[in-house]
């Protein structure tokens, strides 16, 4: 199931590959300007609309993730699958009101992206996402990024200088997000 945009203000759906145009399942992931280690996930077909909440921040378990303006900020962390694959990521809201002993993750419930509580215990299964194509920002992949020292406006990522190409001076990426667990 792929995270797929509908209309602004509606829940983002989980849709099987090939059911609708592949354009609706393309997302841009950009570093949040004012929050370290946080990202904004935006639709490539809806101008400035991105993953958001019903209210200003996540407050309810099983709350749907909406295509919204303003968009929310997300943590995207690399995880290793049981078979050793490291291309998988978990996505969670930066700001969430939760109960003690649980963390909130993005998963799919009833074909809609939703905020799911997972107990904070060792080896608890958490919802995982794979980036279909394109690349995630350096900090999501490598855990850190630094400016290039070559005089080029860019970010040093994995030994390579990635030039900045977005309006806000940060590198961005695009691709589809597939729910894999």
Backbone as ProteinMPNN parsed JSONL, in Angstrom:
{"seq_chain_A": "XXXXXXXXXXXXXXXXXXXXXXXXXXXXXXXXXXXXXXXXXXXXXXXXXXXXXXXXXXXXXXXXXXXXXXXXXXXXXXXXXXXXXXXXXXXXXXXXXXXXXXXXXXXXXXXXXXXXXXXXXXXXXXXXXXXXXXXXXXXXXXXXXXXXXXXXXXXXXXXXXXXXXXXXXXXXXXXXXXXXX", "coords_chain_A": {"N_chain_A": [[0.837, -1.171, 0.0], [0.552, 2.196, -0.843], [1.247, 5.518, 0.281], [-1.088, 7.87, -0.546], [-2.203, 10.82, -2.067], [-5.281, 12.609, -1.85], [-7.752, 14.923, -1.978], [-7.13, 18.249, -0.679], [-7.442, 18.546, 2.813], [-8.633, 16.109, 3.17], [-8.281, 12.674, 4.389], [-5.11, 11.025, 3.957], [-4.662, 8.312, 1.881], [-4.082, 4.73, 1.894], [-3.116, 3.024, -0.837], [-3.175, 0.408, -3.199], [-0.471, -0.375, -5.426], [-0.682, 0.853, -8.745], [-3.452, 1.122, -8.809], [-4.437, 3.745, -8.949], [-3.342, 6.759, -10.648], [0.192, 7.094, -10.627], [1.133, 9.583, -9.943], [-0.161, 10.735, -7.742], [0.961, 9.498, -5.565], [3.414, 10.545, -4.979], [5.835, 12.208, -3.062], [7.429, 14.969, -1.474], [10.174, 15.304, 0.612], [11.415, 17.354, 3.026], [13.842, 19.054, 5.058], [12.684, 20.362, 8.165], [12.637, 23.758, 8.802], [12.848, 25.119, 11.304], [13.119, 23.161, 13.262], [15.269, 20.838, 14.546], [16.348, 17.707, 13.13], [13.861, 17.042, 12.052], [11.204, 16.7, 9.654], [9.303, 17.832, 6.799], [6.619, 16.577, 5.006], [5.534, 16.779, 1.827], [2.979, 17.004, -0.69], [3.511, 16.359, -4.141], [1.731, 17.163, -6.02], [-0.153, 18.921, -5.023], [-0.044, 22.217, -4.352], [1.983, 23.271, -1.815], [0.628, 21.749, 0.138], [0.661, 19.266, 2.68], [1.49, 16.379, 4.762], [-0.592, 16.348, 7.54], [-2.53, 17.188, 10.52], [-5.792, 16.747, 12.125], [-6.251, 18.673, 14.095], [-4.055, 21.252, 15.42], [-1.828, 19.816, 16.398], [-0.895, 16.342, 16.834], [-3.323, 14.6, 18.586], [-4.993, 12.503, 19.171], [-5.208, 8.945, 19.419], [-5.212, 6.799, 16.628], [-5.987, 8.784, 14.934], [-6.604, 10.19, 11.74], [-4.135, 10.89, 9.194], [-3.981, 13.843, 7.5], [-4.155, 15.441, 4.243], [-2.97, 18.511, 4.248], [-2.85, 22.075, 4.95], [-1.553, 24.201, 7.311], [1.255, 21.975, 7.05], [2.388, 19.209, 9.092], [5.193, 18.439, 11.297], [7.596, 15.845, 11.079], [9.299, 12.976, 12.393], [11.673, 10.964, 10.875], [13.03, 7.939, 10.854], [15.668, 5.645, 10.339], [15.378, 2.114, 10.238], [16.117, -1.343, 10.932], [15.06, -4.189, 9.255], [13.675, -7.453, 10.13], [14.917, -9.222, 8.423], [17.279, -8.0, 7.951], [17.377, -5.841, 6.197], [18.057, -2.427, 5.501], [16.75, -0.304, 4.366], [14.381, 0.577, 5.286], [12.068, 2.724, 7.054], [10.759, 4.414, 9.965], [7.996, 6.491, 10.718], [7.027, 9.228, 12.604], [5.031, 11.621, 14.442], [6.424, 14.82, 15.293], [5.433, 16.441, 17.351], [3.314, 15.256, 19.708], [0.593, 14.368, 21.765], [0.777, 12.043, 24.132], [0.169, 8.994, 25.953], [1.927, 7.801, 28.844], [4.383, 5.376, 28.198], [3.818, 4.676, 25.578], [4.515, 5.103, 22.086], [3.915, 7.081, 19.172], [3.173, 6.217, 15.847], [3.093, 6.396, 12.224], [0.813, 4.532, 10.406], [-1.221, 2.256, 8.464], [-4.667, 2.12, 8.629], [-7.723, 0.693, 7.942], [-7.451, 1.429, 5.213], [-6.506, 4.065, 5.398], [-4.03, 6.47, 6.2], [-2.944, 6.593, 9.494], [-2.472, 7.623, 12.941], [-0.868, 5.559, 15.082], [-0.761, 3.999, 18.254], [2.016, 2.483, 19.826], [3.271, 0.19, 22.149], [6.016, 1.017, 24.294], [8.297, -1.086, 24.323], [10.963, -3.502, 24.289], [11.779, -4.65, 21.037], [9.204, -4.33, 19.995], [6.828, -4.593, 17.394], [6.885, -2.171, 14.902], [5.211, 0.099, 12.654], [6.462, 0.197, 9.352], [8.048, 1.915, 6.639], [8.968, 2.066, 3.212], [11.038, 3.838, 1.024], [10.005, 4.48, -2.129], [11.285, 5.373, -4.574], [13.823, 7.717, -5.512], [15.429, 9.735, -3.009], [15.791, 9.984, 0.534], [16.254, 12.885, 2.671], [19.62, 13.647, 3.742], [20.012, 13.625, 6.598], [18.003, 11.912, 7.441], [18.822, 9.515, 6.403], [21.592, 9.129, 7.027], [21.781, 10.14, 9.565], [23.047, 12.492, 10.164], [24.144, 15.646, 8.862], [26.227, 17.992, 7.142], [27.467, 21.268, 6.195], [28.848, 21.684, 2.881], [32.346, 21.961, 2.23], [33.422, 23.006, 0.027], [32.829, 25.455, -1.037], [30.586, 25.379, -2.511], [27.101, 25.838, -2.324], [25.622, 23.658, -0.394], [24.979, 20.354, 0.982], [26.982, 18.125, 2.767], [26.863, 14.786, 2.331], [27.162, 11.483, 3.067], [29.796, 11.567, 2.093], [29.543, 12.935, -0.291], [28.904, 16.034, -1.986], [25.862, 17.492, -1.935], [24.103, 19.645, -3.893], [22.205, 22.551, -2.872], [18.859, 23.012, -3.779], [16.323, 23.964, -3.376], [13.822, 26.478, -2.583], [14.156, 27.315, 0.071], [16.8, 26.863, 0.637], [17.555, 24.342, 1.477], [18.246, 20.9, 0.828], [15.99, 18.831, -0.953], [13.861, 15.959, -1.497], [12.242, 13.503, -3.569], [9.625, 11.061, -4.061], [7.902, 7.872, -3.737], [6.066, 6.531, -0.926], [5.98, 3.47, 0.571], [4.064, 1.314, 2.523], [5.348, -1.175, 4.494], [5.227, -2.859, 6.688]], "CA_chain_A": [[0.0, 0.0, 0.0], [1.318, 3.43, -0.976], [0.636, 6.75, 0.779], [-1.635, 8.482, -1.75], [-2.939, 12.064, -1.832], [-6.582, 12.874, -2.463], [-7.961, 16.365, -1.97], [-6.696, 18.947, 0.53], [-8.401, 18.422, 3.906], [-9.073, 14.719, 3.276], [-7.237, 11.747, 4.839], [-4.215, 10.407, 2.985], [-5.076, 6.912, 1.808], [-3.165, 3.673, 1.508], [-3.674, 2.496, -2.078], [-2.312, -0.572, -3.858], [0.224, 0.139, -6.594], [-1.355, 0.68, -10.016], [-4.895, 1.358, -8.734], [-4.632, 5.089, -9.488], [-2.141, 7.348, -11.229], [1.353, 7.153, -9.752], [1.446, 10.964, -9.583], [-0.723, 11.041, -6.423], [1.718, 8.885, -4.473], [4.749, 11.142, -4.936], [5.972, 13.126, -1.939], [8.69, 15.669, -1.272], [10.573, 15.312, 2.021], [12.355, 18.451, 3.222], [14.12, 19.35, 6.471], [11.913, 21.453, 8.772], [13.595, 24.844, 8.995], [13.025, 25.553, 12.689], [13.14, 22.026, 14.182], [16.324, 19.897, 14.161], [16.005, 16.293, 12.932], [12.444, 16.92, 11.717], [10.965, 16.845, 8.225], [7.973, 18.139, 6.302], [6.313, 15.697, 3.873], [4.593, 17.537, 0.996], [2.485, 16.434, -1.935], [4.095, 16.955, -5.338], [0.678, 17.626, -6.928], [-0.948, 19.968, -4.37], [0.872, 23.286, -3.969], [2.225, 23.543, -0.393], [-0.126, 20.889, 1.06], [1.463, 18.143, 3.125], [0.931, 15.551, 5.822], [-0.991, 17.167, 8.675], [-3.451, 16.632, 11.513], [-7.108, 17.369, 12.234], [-5.989, 19.879, 14.881], [-2.708, 21.771, 15.2], [-0.863, 18.728, 16.575], [-1.511, 15.021, 17.026], [-3.893, 14.519, 19.931], [-5.804, 11.3, 19.343], [-4.763, 7.695, 18.812], [-5.98, 6.392, 15.457], [-6.355, 9.983, 14.179], [-6.082, 10.101, 10.374], [-3.184, 11.877, 8.691], [-4.679, 14.562, 6.436], [-3.436, 16.309, 3.32], [-3.365, 19.732, 4.93], [-2.014, 23.268, 5.033], [-0.127, 23.908, 7.26], [1.644, 20.586, 7.269], [3.005, 18.897, 10.388], [6.601, 18.039, 11.276], [7.699, 14.404, 11.3], [10.588, 12.301, 12.567], [11.834, 9.836, 9.953], [14.21, 7.249, 11.372], [16.022, 4.394, 9.667], [15.313, 0.909, 11.07], [16.543, -2.566, 10.258], [14.013, -5.206, 9.273], [14.096, -8.74, 10.691], [15.792, -9.89, 7.461], [18.524, -7.254, 7.845], [17.298, -4.719, 5.263], [18.153, -1.139, 6.192], [16.112, 0.748, 3.582], [13.086, 0.877, 5.889], [12.011, 3.863, 7.965], [9.544, 4.638, 10.743], [7.585, 7.894, 10.663], [6.235, 9.597, 13.777], [4.894, 13.076, 14.564], [7.353, 15.469, 16.224], [4.646, 16.863, 18.505], [2.154, 14.397, 19.935], [0.177, 14.183, 23.148], [0.659, 10.595, 24.282], [0.193, 8.431, 27.302], [3.217, 7.237, 29.227], [4.567, 3.984, 27.807], [3.535, 4.426, 24.164], [4.99, 6.033, 21.063], [2.961, 7.193, 18.066], [3.751, 6.006, 14.53], [2.163, 6.417, 11.098], [0.536, 3.224, 9.825], [-2.451, 2.274, 7.667], [-5.842, 1.488, 9.237], [-8.895, 0.839, 7.07], [-7.005, 2.112, 3.994], [-6.208, 5.47, 5.669], [-2.877, 6.686, 7.07], [-3.418, 6.943, 10.831], [-1.492, 7.65, 14.025], [-1.075, 4.328, 15.826], [0.073, 3.874, 19.454], [2.772, 1.236, 19.963], [3.911, 0.168, 23.473], [7.47, 1.184, 24.325], [8.907, -2.299, 24.859], [11.972, -3.987, 23.344], [11.378, -5.444, 19.872], [7.793, -4.163, 19.619], [6.733, -4.359, 15.951], [6.436, -0.825, 14.568], [4.927, 0.252, 11.223], [7.651, 0.591, 8.595], [7.825, 2.457, 5.307], [10.114, 2.029, 2.3], [11.025, 4.921, 0.049], [9.863, 3.806, -3.414], [12.387, 5.796, -5.433], [14.309, 8.987, -4.994], [16.205, 9.556, -1.787], [15.429, 10.804, 1.684], [17.324, 13.815, 3.043], [20.803, 13.034, 4.35], [19.877, 13.378, 8.031], [17.137, 10.753, 7.646], [19.551, 8.32, 5.991], [22.874, 8.99, 7.712], [21.686, 10.625, 10.929], [23.648, 13.818, 10.313], [24.579, 16.3, 7.629], [26.992, 19.201, 7.421], [27.669, 22.043, 4.968], [30.01, 21.362, 2.053], [33.464, 22.879, 2.449], [33.985, 23.309, -1.289], [32.344, 26.737, -1.522], [29.284, 25.134, -3.115], [26.0, 25.821, -1.364], [25.112, 22.306, -0.391], [25.107, 19.553, 2.192], [27.854, 16.97, 2.639], [26.06, 13.622, 2.706], [27.802, 10.249, 2.635], [31.011, 11.875, 1.357], [29.216, 13.665, -1.519], [28.287, 17.345, -1.804], [24.559, 17.569, -2.6], [23.779, 21.073, -3.994], [20.873, 22.983, -2.455], [18.091, 23.382, -4.959], [14.972, 24.4, -3.055], [13.72, 27.898, -2.268], [14.596, 27.628, 1.428], [18.22, 26.584, 0.799], [17.779, 22.983, 1.956], [18.014, 19.871, -0.175], [14.746, 18.089, -0.797], [13.847, 14.712, -2.235], [10.898, 13.097, -3.942], [9.409, 9.648, -4.305], [6.698, 7.289, -3.145], [6.246, 5.87, 0.365], [5.261, 2.201, 0.604], [3.918, 0.711, 3.848], [5.873, -2.534, 4.34], [4.995, -3.686, 7.877]], "C_chain_A": [[0.889, 1.245, 0.0], [0.541, 4.615, -0.405], [0.22, 7.57, -0.436], [-2.49, 9.696, -1.41], [-4.288, 12.039, -2.536], [-6.713, 14.377, -2.587], [-7.465, 16.965, -0.661], [-7.811, 18.879, 1.568], [-8.915, 17.009, 4.106], [-7.933, 13.84, 3.791], [-6.381, 11.252, 3.673], [-4.512, 8.916, 3.026], [-3.897, 5.987, 1.524], [-3.787, 2.971, 0.312], [-2.669, 1.526, -2.692], [-1.688, 0.041, -5.107], [-0.581, -0.148, -7.854], [-2.848, 0.937, -9.995], [-5.247, 2.74, -9.271], [-3.311, 5.59, -10.029], [-1.013, 7.42, -10.208], [1.723, 8.559, -9.321], [0.985, 11.269, -8.164], [0.066, 10.426, -5.282], [3.167, 9.375, -4.431], [4.794, 12.245, -3.893], [7.349, 13.755, -1.945], [8.974, 15.675, 0.224], [11.672, 16.353, 2.176], [12.636, 18.639, 4.703], [13.226, 20.494, 6.954], [12.904, 22.54, 9.17], [13.874, 25.124, 10.462], [13.065, 24.424, 13.712], [14.213, 21.034, 13.739], [15.796, 18.461, 14.054], [14.518, 16.074, 12.684], [12.271, 17.243, 10.234], [9.52, 17.228, 7.961], [7.773, 17.246, 5.084], [5.215, 16.387, 3.072], [4.202, 16.749, -0.247], [3.177, 17.12, -3.108], [3.025, 17.465, -6.298], [-0.198, 18.722, -6.335], [0.005, 21.017, -3.821], [0.87, 23.537, -2.465], [1.375, 22.733, 0.579], [0.735, 19.688, 1.417], [0.761, 17.344, 4.195], [0.634, 16.43, 7.028], [-1.996, 16.451, 9.557], [-4.811, 17.32, 11.435], [-6.981, 18.687, 12.989], [-4.548, 20.311, 14.638], [-1.615, 20.73, 15.433], [-1.614, 17.439, 16.894], [-2.035, 14.9, 18.447], [-4.653, 13.224, 20.191], [-5.117, 10.087, 18.728], [-5.73, 7.367, 17.678], [-6.524, 7.59, 14.681], [-5.811, 9.839, 12.764], [-5.052, 11.191, 10.096], [-3.861, 12.52, 7.486], [-3.697, 15.213, 5.474], [-3.875, 17.713, 3.702], [-2.375, 20.864, 4.727], [-2.399, 23.931, 6.338], [0.139, 22.435, 7.533], [2.318, 20.44, 8.626], [4.488, 18.581, 10.19], [6.695, 16.59, 11.732], [9.133, 14.002, 11.587], [10.583, 11.128, 11.583], [13.136, 9.165, 10.356], [14.41, 5.925, 10.656], [15.937, 3.244, 10.664], [15.793, -0.274, 10.245], [15.427, -3.591, 10.375], [14.562, -6.505, 9.852], [15.02, -9.495, 9.739], [17.086, -9.114, 7.213], [18.505, -6.09, 6.875], [17.338, -3.406, 6.034], [17.516, -0.004, 5.401], [14.771, 1.17, 4.181], [13.192, 2.021, 6.893], [10.726, 3.818, 8.772], [9.273, 6.135, 10.715], [6.707, 8.169, 11.87], [6.125, 11.117, 13.848], [5.899, 13.633, 15.566], [6.613, 15.842, 17.498], [3.416, 15.982, 18.619], [1.868, 14.329, 21.424], [-0.057, 12.694, 23.325], [0.589, 10.209, 25.745], [1.587, 7.882, 27.569], [3.264, 5.781, 28.77], [4.206, 3.66, 26.371], [4.214, 5.485, 23.307], [3.983, 5.999, 19.927], [3.712, 7.035, 16.745], [2.666, 6.129, 13.468], [2.055, 5.003, 10.55], [-0.688, 3.368, 8.92], [-3.512, 1.484, 8.408], [-7.028, 1.742, 8.326], [-8.582, 1.691, 5.841], [-6.729, 3.602, 4.163], [-4.948, 5.546, 6.53], [-3.38, 7.217, 8.395], [-2.264, 6.926, 11.82], [-1.794, 6.504, 14.973], [-0.182, 4.306, 17.07], [0.747, 2.503, 19.498], [3.425, 1.263, 21.345], [5.43, 0.296, 23.357], [8.054, -0.009, 25.074], [9.939, -2.781, 23.844], [11.342, -4.857, 22.255], [9.888, -5.379, 19.56], [7.736, -3.92, 18.111], [6.17, -2.962, 15.685], [6.167, -0.743, 13.065], [6.157, 0.792, 10.492], [7.263, 0.999, 7.183], [9.106, 2.33, 4.495], [9.94, 3.156, 1.295], [11.064, 4.285, -1.326], [10.962, 4.12, -4.402], [12.74, 7.199, -5.01], [15.084, 8.705, -3.72], [15.667, 10.457, -0.698], [16.56, 11.784, 1.972], [18.427, 13.109, 3.826], [20.613, 12.718, 5.826], [18.966, 12.201, 8.315], [17.88, 9.459, 7.332], [20.792, 8.091, 6.846], [22.858, 9.482, 9.152], [22.323, 11.983, 11.154], [24.01, 14.35, 8.926], [25.359, 17.545, 8.022], [27.18, 19.96, 6.12], [28.892, 21.549, 4.2], [31.104, 22.383, 2.321], [34.058, 23.35, 1.131], [33.591, 24.68, -1.809], [31.011, 26.602, -2.233], [28.225, 25.189, -2.033], [25.386, 24.434, -1.425], [25.343, 21.628, 0.938], [25.998, 18.365, 1.893], [27.11, 15.761, 3.18], [26.742, 12.373, 2.175], [29.046, 10.496, 1.801], [30.798, 12.649, 0.071], [28.621, 15.02, -1.183], [27.002, 17.379, -2.628], [24.188, 19.048, -2.688], [22.372, 21.366, -3.477], [20.118, 23.426, -3.694], [16.667, 23.803, -4.632], [14.993, 25.867, -2.639], [14.284, 28.229, -0.893], [16.066, 27.268, 1.672], [18.533, 25.211, 1.342], [17.536, 22.01, 0.806], [16.69, 19.186, 0.096], [14.802, 16.864, -1.694], [12.421, 14.374, -2.595], [10.824, 11.611, -4.179], [8.141, 9.17, -3.651], [7.051, 6.625, -1.819], [5.363, 4.638, 0.413], [5.255, 1.661, 2.026], [4.337, -0.75, 3.725], [5.684, -3.412, 5.563], [3.98, -3.027, 8.765]], "O_chain_A": [[1.858, 1.327, 0.755], [-0.673, 4.71, -0.582], [1.058, 7.929, -1.262], [-3.39, 9.618, -0.574], [-4.427, 11.529, -3.647], [-5.887, 15.031, -3.224], [-7.388, 16.27, 0.352], [-8.977, 19.121, 1.255], [-9.568, 16.73, 5.111], [-6.762, 14.197, 3.657], [-6.865, 11.086, 2.553], [-4.602, 8.329, 4.105], [-2.867, 6.4, 0.993], [-4.864, 2.386, 0.426], [-1.466, 1.787, -2.704], [-2.303, 0.878, -5.767], [-1.104, -1.25, -8.025], [-3.472, 0.971, -11.056], [-6.247, 2.895, -9.972], [-2.282, 4.929, -9.89], [-1.243, 7.771, -9.051], [2.546, 8.725, -8.422], [1.672, 11.995, -7.445], [-0.142, 10.801, -4.128], [4.042, 8.688, -3.905], [3.915, 13.104, -3.839], [8.322, 13.136, -2.376], [8.098, 16.019, 1.017], [12.726, 16.258, 1.546], [11.752, 18.405, 5.529], [13.032, 21.478, 6.241], [13.912, 22.25, 9.814], [15.027, 25.346, 10.833], [13.046, 24.69, 14.914], [14.092, 20.442, 12.667], [14.905, 18.061, 14.804], [13.971, 15.038, 13.061], [13.076, 17.959, 9.64], [8.633, 16.987, 8.78], [8.65, 17.163, 4.224], [4.101, 16.565, 3.564], [4.973, 15.95, -0.777], [3.405, 18.33, -3.073], [3.35, 18.125, -7.284], [-0.921, 19.391, -7.074], [0.784, 20.728, -2.912], [-0.14, 23.968, -1.908], [1.408, 23.021, 1.775], [1.451, 19.153, 0.571], [-0.406, 17.585, 4.506], [1.502, 17.172, 7.489], [-2.28, 15.268, 9.37], [-4.965, 18.342, 10.766], [-7.539, 19.702, 12.572], [-3.891, 19.787, 13.739], [-0.59, 20.747, 14.753], [-2.81, 17.453, 17.185], [-1.284, 15.076, 19.406], [-4.923, 12.895, 21.346], [-4.519, 10.178, 17.656], [-6.928, 7.634, 17.775], [-7.425, 7.433, 13.858], [-4.67, 9.41, 12.59], [-5.093, 12.271, 10.686], [-4.268, 11.824, 6.556], [-2.556, 15.501, 5.833], [-5.035, 18.072, 3.501], [-1.215, 20.643, 4.378], [-3.586, 24.226, 6.475], [-0.661, 21.749, 8.169], [2.758, 21.419, 9.228], [4.969, 18.472, 9.062], [5.983, 16.157, 12.638], [10.071, 14.617, 11.08], [9.599, 10.394, 11.483], [14.214, 9.744, 10.219], [13.461, 5.184, 10.401], [16.373, 3.379, 11.808], [15.865, -0.207, 9.017], [14.909, -3.833, 11.465], [15.77, -6.645, 10.042], [15.821, -10.319, 10.181], [17.898, -9.507, 6.375], [19.516, -5.403, 6.731], [16.726, -3.286, 7.096], [17.726, 1.161, 5.739], [14.097, 2.038, 3.627], [14.24, 2.257, 7.493], [9.724, 3.257, 8.328], [10.2, 6.946, 10.69], [5.755, 7.434, 12.132], [7.013, 11.827, 13.376], [6.192, 12.991, 16.575], [7.101, 15.592, 18.6], [2.571, 15.967, 17.724], [2.783, 14.244, 22.242], [-0.983, 12.137, 22.736], [0.906, 10.993, 26.64], [2.327, 7.545, 26.646], [2.294, 5.041, 28.937], [4.274, 2.498, 25.968], [4.453, 6.609, 23.748], [3.279, 5.006, 19.741], [4.762, 7.646, 16.547], [1.478, 5.988, 13.758], [3.062, 4.355, 10.265], [-1.133, 4.482, 8.646], [-3.298, 0.328, 8.772], [-7.306, 2.889, 7.974], [-9.361, 2.572, 5.476], [-6.717, 4.336, 3.175], [-4.803, 4.78, 7.483], [-4.151, 8.175, 8.432], [-1.225, 6.31, 11.582], [-2.853, 6.475, 15.6], [1.018, 4.562, 16.97], [0.109, 1.483, 19.236], [4.071, 2.251, 21.693], [6.044, -0.248, 22.44], [8.276, 0.041, 26.283], [9.805, -2.497, 22.653], [10.48, -5.692, 22.531], [9.358, -6.287, 18.92], [8.516, -3.121, 17.594], [5.101, -2.613, 16.187], [6.819, -1.435, 12.284], [6.808, 1.727, 10.958], [6.292, 0.502, 6.612], [10.204, 2.471, 5.033], [8.845, 3.396, 0.785], [12.041, 3.62, -1.671], [11.518, 3.207, -5.012], [12.017, 7.808, -4.222], [15.36, 7.549, -3.398], [15.157, 11.545, -0.962], [17.699, 11.551, 1.568], [18.187, 12.1, 4.489], [21.015, 11.644, 6.274], [19.134, 11.541, 9.34], [17.599, 8.421, 7.929], [21.017, 6.983, 7.334], [23.82, 9.265, 9.889], [22.161, 12.572, 12.223], [24.157, 13.596, 7.964], [25.171, 18.086, 9.112], [27.067, 19.372, 5.044], [29.852, 21.057, 4.793], [30.815, 23.545, 2.608], [35.09, 24.021, 1.12], [33.979, 25.043, -2.92], [30.367, 27.608, -2.53], [28.419, 24.651, -0.943], [24.711, 24.083, -2.394], [25.833, 22.233, 1.892], [25.807, 17.672, 0.894], [26.765, 15.719, 4.361], [26.887, 12.215, 0.963], [29.336, 9.721, 0.889], [31.769, 12.993, -0.603], [27.901, 15.145, -0.193], [27.038, 17.304, -3.856], [23.972, 19.67, -1.648], [21.464, 20.547, -3.618], [20.66, 24.123, -4.552], [15.867, 23.985, -5.55], [16.056, 26.429, -2.375], [14.836, 29.313, -0.702], [16.533, 27.36, 2.808], [19.693, 24.933, 1.647], [16.72, 22.269, -0.078], [16.314, 18.985, 1.251], [15.683, 16.746, -2.546], [11.486, 14.9, -1.992], [11.834, 10.968, -4.466], [7.388, 9.958, -3.079], [8.19, 6.208, -1.609], [4.141, 4.739, 0.309], [6.303, 1.557, 2.664], [3.75, -1.493, 2.938], [5.957, -4.61, 5.494], [3.643, -3.562, 9.821]]}, "name": "protein", "num_of_chains": 1, "seq": "XXXXXXXXXXXXXXXXXXXXXXXXXXXXXXXXXXXXXXXXXXXXXXXXXXXXXXXXXXXXXXXXXXXXXXXXXXXXXXXXXXXXXXXXXXXXXXXXXXXXXXXXXXXXXXXXXXXXXXXXXXXXXXXXXXXXXXXXXXXXXXXXXXXXXXXXXXXXXXXXXXXXXXXXXXXXXXXXXXXXX"}
